[in-house]
Tab-separated table of N, CA and C in Angstrom:
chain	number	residue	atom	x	y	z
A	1	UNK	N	0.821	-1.189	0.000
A	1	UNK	CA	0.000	0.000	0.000
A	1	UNK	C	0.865	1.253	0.000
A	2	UNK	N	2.001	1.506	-1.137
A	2	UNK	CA	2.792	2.248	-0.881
A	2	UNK	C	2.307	3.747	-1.277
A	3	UNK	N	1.302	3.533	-2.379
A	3	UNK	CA	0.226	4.976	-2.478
A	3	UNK	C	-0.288	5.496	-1.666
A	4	UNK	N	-0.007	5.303	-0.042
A	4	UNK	CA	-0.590	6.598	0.600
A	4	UNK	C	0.085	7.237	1.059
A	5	UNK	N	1.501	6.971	0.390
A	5	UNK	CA	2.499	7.551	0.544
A	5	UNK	C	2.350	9.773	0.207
A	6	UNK	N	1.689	9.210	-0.740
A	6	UNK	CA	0.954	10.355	-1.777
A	6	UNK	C	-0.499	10.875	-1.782
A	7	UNK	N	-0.971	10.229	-0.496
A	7	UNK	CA	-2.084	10.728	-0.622
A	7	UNK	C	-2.569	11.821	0.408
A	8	UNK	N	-3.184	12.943	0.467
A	8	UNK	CA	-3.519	13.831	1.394
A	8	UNK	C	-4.388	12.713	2.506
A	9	UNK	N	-3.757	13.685	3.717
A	9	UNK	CA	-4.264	13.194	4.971
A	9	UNK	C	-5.764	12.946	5.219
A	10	UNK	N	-6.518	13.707	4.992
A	10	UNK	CA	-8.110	13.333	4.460
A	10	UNK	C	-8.452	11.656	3.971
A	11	UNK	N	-7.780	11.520	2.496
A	11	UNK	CA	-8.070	10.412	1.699
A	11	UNK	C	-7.274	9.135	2.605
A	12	UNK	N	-6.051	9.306	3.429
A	12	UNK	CA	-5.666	8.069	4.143
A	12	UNK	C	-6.491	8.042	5.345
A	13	UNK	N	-7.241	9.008	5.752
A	13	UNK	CA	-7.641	8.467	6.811
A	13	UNK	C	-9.305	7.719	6.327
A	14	UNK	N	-9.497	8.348	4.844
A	14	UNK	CA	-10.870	7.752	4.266
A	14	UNK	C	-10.646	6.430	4.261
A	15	UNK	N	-9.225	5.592	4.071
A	15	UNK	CA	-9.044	4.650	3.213
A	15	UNK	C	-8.882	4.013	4.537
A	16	UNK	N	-8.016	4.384	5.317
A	16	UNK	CA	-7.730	3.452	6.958
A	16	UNK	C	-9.282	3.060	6.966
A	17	UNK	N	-10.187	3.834	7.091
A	17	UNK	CA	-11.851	3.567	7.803
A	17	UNK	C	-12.561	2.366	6.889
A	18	UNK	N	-12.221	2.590	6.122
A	18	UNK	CA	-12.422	1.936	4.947
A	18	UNK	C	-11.907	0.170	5.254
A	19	UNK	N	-10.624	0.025	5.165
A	19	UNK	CA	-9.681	-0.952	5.836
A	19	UNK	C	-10.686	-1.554	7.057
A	20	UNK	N	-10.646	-0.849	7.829
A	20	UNK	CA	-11.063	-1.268	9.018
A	20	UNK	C	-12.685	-1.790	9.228
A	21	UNK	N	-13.612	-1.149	8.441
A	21	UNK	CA	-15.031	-1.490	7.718
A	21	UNK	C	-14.514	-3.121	7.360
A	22	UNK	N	-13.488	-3.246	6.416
A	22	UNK	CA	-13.625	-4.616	5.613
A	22	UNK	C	-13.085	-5.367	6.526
A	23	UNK	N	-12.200	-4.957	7.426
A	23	UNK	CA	-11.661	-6.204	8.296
A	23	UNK	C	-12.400	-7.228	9.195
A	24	UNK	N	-12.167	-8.721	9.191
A	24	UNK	CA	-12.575	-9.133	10.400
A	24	UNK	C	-12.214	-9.088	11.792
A	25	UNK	N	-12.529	-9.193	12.082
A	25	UNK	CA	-12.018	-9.241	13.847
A	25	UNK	C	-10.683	-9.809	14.147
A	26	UNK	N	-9.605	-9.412	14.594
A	26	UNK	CA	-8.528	-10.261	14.445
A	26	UNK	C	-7.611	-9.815	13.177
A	27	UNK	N	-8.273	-9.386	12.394
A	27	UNK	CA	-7.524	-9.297	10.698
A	27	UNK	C	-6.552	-8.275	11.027
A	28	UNK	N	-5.493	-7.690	10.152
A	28	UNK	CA	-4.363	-6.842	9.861
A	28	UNK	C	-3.846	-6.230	8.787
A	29	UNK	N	-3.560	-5.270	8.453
A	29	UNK	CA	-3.011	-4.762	7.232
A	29	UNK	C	-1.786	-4.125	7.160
A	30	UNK	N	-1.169	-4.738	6.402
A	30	UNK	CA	0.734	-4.436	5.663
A	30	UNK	C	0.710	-3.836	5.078
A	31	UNK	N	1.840	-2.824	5.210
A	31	UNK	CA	1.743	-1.491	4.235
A	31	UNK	C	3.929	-1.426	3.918
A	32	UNK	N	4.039	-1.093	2.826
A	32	UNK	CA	5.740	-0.682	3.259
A	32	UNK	C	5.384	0.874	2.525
A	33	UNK	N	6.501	1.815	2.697
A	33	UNK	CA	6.874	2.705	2.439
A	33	UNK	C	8.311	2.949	2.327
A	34	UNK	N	8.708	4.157	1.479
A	34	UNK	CA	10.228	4.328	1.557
A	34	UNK	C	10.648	5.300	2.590
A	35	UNK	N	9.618	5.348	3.281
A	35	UNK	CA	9.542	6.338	4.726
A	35	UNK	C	9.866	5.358	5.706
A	36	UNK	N	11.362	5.572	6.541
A	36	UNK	CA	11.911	5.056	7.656
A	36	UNK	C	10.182	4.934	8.806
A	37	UNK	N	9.573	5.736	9.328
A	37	UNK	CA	8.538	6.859	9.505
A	37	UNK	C	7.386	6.759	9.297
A	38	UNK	N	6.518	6.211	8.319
A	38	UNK	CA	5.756	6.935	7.473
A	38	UNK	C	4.775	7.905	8.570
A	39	UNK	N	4.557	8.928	7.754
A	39	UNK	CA	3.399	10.201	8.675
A	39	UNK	C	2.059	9.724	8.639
A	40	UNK	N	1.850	8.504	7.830
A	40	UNK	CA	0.248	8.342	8.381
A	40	UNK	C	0.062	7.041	9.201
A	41	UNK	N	1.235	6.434	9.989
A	41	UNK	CA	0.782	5.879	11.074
A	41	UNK	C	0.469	5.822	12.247
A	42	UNK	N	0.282	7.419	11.919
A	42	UNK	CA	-0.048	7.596	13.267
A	42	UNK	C	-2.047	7.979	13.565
A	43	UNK	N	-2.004	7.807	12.034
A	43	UNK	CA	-2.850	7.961	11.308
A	43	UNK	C	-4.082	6.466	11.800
A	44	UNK	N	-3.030	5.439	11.557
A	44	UNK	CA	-3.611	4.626	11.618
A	44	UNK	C	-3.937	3.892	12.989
A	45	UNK	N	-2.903	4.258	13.724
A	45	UNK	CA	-3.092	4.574	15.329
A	45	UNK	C	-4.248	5.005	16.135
A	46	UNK	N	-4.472	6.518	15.448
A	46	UNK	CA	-5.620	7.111	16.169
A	46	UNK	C	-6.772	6.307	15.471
A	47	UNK	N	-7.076	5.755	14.231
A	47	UNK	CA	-8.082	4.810	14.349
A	47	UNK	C	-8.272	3.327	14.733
A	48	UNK	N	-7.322	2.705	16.049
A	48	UNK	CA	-7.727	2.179	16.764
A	48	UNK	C	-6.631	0.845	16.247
A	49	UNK	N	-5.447	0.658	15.355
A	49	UNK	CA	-4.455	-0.128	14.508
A	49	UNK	C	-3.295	-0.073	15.858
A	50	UNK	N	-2.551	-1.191	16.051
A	50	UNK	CA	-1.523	-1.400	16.718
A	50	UNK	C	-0.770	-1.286	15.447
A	51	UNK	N	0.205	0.091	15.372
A	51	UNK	CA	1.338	-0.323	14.799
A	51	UNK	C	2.781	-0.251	14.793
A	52	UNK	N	3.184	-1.685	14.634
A	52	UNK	CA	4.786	-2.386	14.521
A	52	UNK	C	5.263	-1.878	13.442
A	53	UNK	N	6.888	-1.642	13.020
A	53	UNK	CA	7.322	-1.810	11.944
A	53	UNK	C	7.581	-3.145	12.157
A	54	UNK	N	7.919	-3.987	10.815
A	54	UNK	CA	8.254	-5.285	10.843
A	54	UNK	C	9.495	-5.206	9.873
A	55	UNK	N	10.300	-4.226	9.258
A	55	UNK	CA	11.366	-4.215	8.749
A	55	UNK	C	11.320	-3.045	8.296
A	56	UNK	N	12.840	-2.038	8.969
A	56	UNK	CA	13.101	-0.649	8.333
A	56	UNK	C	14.746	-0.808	8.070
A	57	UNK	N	14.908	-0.103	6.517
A	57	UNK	CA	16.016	-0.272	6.418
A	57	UNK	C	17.301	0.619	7.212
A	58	UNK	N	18.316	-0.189	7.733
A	58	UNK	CA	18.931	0.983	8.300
A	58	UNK	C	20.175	1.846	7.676
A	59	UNK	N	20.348	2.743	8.078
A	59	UNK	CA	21.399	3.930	7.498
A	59	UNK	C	22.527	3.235	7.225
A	60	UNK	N	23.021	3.659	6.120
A	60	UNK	CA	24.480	3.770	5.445
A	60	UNK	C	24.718	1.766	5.786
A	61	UNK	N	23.608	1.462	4.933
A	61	UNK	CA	23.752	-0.089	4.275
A	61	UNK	C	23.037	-0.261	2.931
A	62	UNK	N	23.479	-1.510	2.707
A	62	UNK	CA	22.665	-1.970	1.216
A	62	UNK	C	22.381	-2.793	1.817
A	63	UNK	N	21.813	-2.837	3.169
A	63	UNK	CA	20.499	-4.031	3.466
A	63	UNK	C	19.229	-3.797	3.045
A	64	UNK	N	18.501	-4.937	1.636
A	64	UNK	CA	17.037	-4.500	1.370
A	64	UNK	C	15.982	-4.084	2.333
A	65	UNK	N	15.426	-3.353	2.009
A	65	UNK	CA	14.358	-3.008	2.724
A	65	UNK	C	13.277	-4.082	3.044
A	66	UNK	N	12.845	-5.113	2.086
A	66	UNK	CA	12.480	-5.994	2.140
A	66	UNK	C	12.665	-6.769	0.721
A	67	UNK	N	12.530	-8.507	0.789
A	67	UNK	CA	12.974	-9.095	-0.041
A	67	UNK	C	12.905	-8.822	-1.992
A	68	UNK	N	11.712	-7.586	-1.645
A	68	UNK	CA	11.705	-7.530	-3.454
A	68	UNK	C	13.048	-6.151	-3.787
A	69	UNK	N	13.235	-5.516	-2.767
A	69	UNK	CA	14.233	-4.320	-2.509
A	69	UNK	C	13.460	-3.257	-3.590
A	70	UNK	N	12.182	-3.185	-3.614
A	70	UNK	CA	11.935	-2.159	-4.560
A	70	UNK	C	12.687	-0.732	-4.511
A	71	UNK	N	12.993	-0.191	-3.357
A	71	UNK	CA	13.482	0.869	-2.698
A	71	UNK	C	14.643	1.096	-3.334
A	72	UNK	N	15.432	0.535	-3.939
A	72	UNK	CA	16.912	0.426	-3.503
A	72	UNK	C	17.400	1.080	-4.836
């Protein structure tokens, strides 16, 4: 879900509600970004999302970001 990278704060928080409408109970949603950061998880926080990073790349390496290394 790397397009909400780009999207005004309005439309991610349309789309989190949205997310959260379709989820079941228990369910979760993965997102990467090329944001160490990203600014709308906090986004996804205030609507009620526990969120972990589960892999950030760190400074001054060529460790992928994750296995497809789109980032890189």
């Amino acid at each position: 879900m790397d397009h909400m990278d780009w999207l005004s704060p309005a439309d991610v928080d349309m789309e989190i509600a949205a997310l959260k409408h379709a989820l079941q109970s228990g369910g979760f949603v993965l997102w990467r970004s090329a944001a160490r950061s990203p600014w709308y998880a906090a986004n996804f926080a205030q609507q009620g999302f526990r969120v972990d990073a589960i892999a950030v790349r760190r400074p001054n390496t060529l460790d992928p970001l994750d296995r497809v290394n789109m980032y890189a």
